[in-house]
Short mmCIF file of C-alpha atoms in Angstrom, two decimals:
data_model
loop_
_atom_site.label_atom_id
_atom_site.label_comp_id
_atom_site.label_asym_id
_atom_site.label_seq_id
_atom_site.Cartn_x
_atom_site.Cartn_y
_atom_site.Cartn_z
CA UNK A 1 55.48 78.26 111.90
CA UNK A 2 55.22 80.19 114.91
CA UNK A 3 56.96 82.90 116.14
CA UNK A 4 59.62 82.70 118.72
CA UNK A 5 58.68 84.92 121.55
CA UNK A 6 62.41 86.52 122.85
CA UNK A 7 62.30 87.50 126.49
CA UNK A 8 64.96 90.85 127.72
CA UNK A 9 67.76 88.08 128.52
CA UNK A 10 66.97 86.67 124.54
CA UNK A 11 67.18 90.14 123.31
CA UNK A 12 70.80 91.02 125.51
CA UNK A 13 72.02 88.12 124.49
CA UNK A 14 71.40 89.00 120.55
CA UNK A 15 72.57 92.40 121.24
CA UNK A 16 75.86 91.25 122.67
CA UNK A 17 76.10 88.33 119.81
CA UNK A 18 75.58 90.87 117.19
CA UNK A 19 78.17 92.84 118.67
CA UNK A 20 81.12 90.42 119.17
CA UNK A 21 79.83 86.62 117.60
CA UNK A 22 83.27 85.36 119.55
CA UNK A 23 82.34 86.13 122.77
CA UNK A 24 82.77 83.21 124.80
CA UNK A 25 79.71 81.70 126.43
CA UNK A 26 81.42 82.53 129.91
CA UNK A 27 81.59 86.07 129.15
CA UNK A 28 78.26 86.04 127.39
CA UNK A 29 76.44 84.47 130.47
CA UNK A 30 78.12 86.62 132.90
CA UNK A 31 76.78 89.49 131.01
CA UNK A 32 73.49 88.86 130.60
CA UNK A 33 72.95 87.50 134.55
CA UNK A 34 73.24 83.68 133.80
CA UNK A 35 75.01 81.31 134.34
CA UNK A 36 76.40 79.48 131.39
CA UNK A 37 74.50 76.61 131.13
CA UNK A 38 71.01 78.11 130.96
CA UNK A 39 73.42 80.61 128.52
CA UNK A 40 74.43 78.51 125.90
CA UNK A 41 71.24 76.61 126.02
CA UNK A 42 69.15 80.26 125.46
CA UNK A 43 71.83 80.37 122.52
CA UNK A 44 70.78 77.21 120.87
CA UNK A 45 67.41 77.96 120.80
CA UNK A 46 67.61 81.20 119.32
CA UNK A 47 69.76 79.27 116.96
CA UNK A 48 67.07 76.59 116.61
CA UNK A 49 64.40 79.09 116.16
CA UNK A 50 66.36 80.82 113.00
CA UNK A 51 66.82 84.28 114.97
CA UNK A 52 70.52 83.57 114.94
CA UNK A 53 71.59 82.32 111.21
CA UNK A 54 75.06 82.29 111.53
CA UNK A 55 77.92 84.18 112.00
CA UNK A 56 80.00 85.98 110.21
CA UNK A 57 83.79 87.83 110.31
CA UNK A 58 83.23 91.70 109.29
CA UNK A 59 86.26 92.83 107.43
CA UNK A 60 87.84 96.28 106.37
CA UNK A 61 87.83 97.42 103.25
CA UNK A 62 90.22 99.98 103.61
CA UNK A 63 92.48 97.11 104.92
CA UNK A 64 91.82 95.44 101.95
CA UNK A 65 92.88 98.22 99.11
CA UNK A 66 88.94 99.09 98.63
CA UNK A 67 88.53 102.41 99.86
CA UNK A 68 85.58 103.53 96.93
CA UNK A 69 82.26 102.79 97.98
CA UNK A 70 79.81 103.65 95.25
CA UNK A 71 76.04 104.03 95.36
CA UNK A 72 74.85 102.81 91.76
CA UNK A 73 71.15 102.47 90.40
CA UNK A 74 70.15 100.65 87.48
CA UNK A 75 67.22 100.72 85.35
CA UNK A 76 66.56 97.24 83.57
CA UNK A 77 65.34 97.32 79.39
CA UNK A 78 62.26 95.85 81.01
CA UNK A 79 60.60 94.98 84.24
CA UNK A 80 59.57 91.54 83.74
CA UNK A 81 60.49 88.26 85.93
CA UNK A 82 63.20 87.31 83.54
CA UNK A 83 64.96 90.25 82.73
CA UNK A 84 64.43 90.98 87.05
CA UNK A 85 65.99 86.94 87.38
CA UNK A 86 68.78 87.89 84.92
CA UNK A 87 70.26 90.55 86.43
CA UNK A 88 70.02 89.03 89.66
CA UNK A 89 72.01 86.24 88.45
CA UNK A 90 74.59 88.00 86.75
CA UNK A 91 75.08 90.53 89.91
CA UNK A 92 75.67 87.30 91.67
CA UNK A 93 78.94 86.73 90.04
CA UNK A 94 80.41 90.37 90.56
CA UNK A 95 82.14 90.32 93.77
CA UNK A 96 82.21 94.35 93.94
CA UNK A 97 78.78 94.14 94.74
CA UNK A 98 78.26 94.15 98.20
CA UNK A 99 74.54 94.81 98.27
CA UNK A 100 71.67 94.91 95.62
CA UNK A 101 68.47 95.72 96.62
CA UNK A 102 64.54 95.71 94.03
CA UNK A 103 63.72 99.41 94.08
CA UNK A 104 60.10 101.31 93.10
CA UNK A 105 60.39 104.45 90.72
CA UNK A 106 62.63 105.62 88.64
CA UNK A 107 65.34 103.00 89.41
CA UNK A 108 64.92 99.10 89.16
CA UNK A 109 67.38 98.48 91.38
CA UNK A 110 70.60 100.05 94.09
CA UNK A 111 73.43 98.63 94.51
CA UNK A 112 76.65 99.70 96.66
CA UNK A 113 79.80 98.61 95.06
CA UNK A 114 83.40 98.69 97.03
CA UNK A 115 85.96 99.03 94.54
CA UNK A 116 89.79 100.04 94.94
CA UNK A 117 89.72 103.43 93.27
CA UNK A 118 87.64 105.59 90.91
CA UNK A 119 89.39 103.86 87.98
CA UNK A 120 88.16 100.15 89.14
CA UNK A 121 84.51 101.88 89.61
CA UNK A 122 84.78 103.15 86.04
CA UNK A 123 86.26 99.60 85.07
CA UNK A 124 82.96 97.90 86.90
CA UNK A 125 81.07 99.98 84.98
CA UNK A 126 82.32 99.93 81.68
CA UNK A 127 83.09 96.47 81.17
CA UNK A 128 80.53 94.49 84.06
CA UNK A 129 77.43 96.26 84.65
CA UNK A 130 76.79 97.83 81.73
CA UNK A 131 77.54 94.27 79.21
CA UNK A 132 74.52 92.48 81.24
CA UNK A 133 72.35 92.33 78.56
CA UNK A 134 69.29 93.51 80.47
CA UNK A 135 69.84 96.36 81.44
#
């Protein structure tokens, strides 16, 4: 598949999506120096294309009672693709975990969990992460 090739008017407009995905196509042409037809059709292709993938409401987590973000590495039993697909799965189903990402070295994996309090964290810990049978 070939690349799309963004222009400085494809890049604004990503920059200014990224920013605020409810700007209105008005506002978003008048910002970028179009007007909104050529806009929203610039918008569709970078849609088409897959450089826009959605978008998405950002939310608070203070607002939301979790105000303990926790930086968490595990190390698996072993390293191989089943042990690596089961923990993937079964960090799937714990919504604490916002992010989980493969890691080289000492730890298999990081993960940031957003809890409510230190007590939740130990919770998470204690009775989710730890029980996965892999690691």
């Amino acid at each position: 598949m070939p690349r799309y090739v963004i222009d400085a008017i494809d890049r604004s407009i990503l920059n200014l999506l990224q920013a605020n995905g409810r700007i209105s196509n008005h506002e978003l042409a008048e910002q970028v120096g179009l007007s909104p037809s050529p806009c929203l059709r610039r918008v569709r292709q970078l849609e088409a294309a897959g450089l826009i993938s959605g978008y998405v409401a950002l939310l608070d987590p203070a607002a939301l009672g979790l105000s303990v973000t926790a930086f968490v590495r595990v190390r698996l039993a072993e390293q191989g693709d089943r042990h690596l697909a089961a923990f993937e799965s079964a960090v799937l189903a714990l919504p604490e975990v916002m992010e989980c990402y493969l890691m080289t070295g000492e730890s298999d994996y990081q993960m940031r969990v957003l809890v409510g309090s230190l007590a939740e964290f130990e919770d998470f810990l204690r009775h989710k992460l730890t029980p996965i049978s892999v690691v």
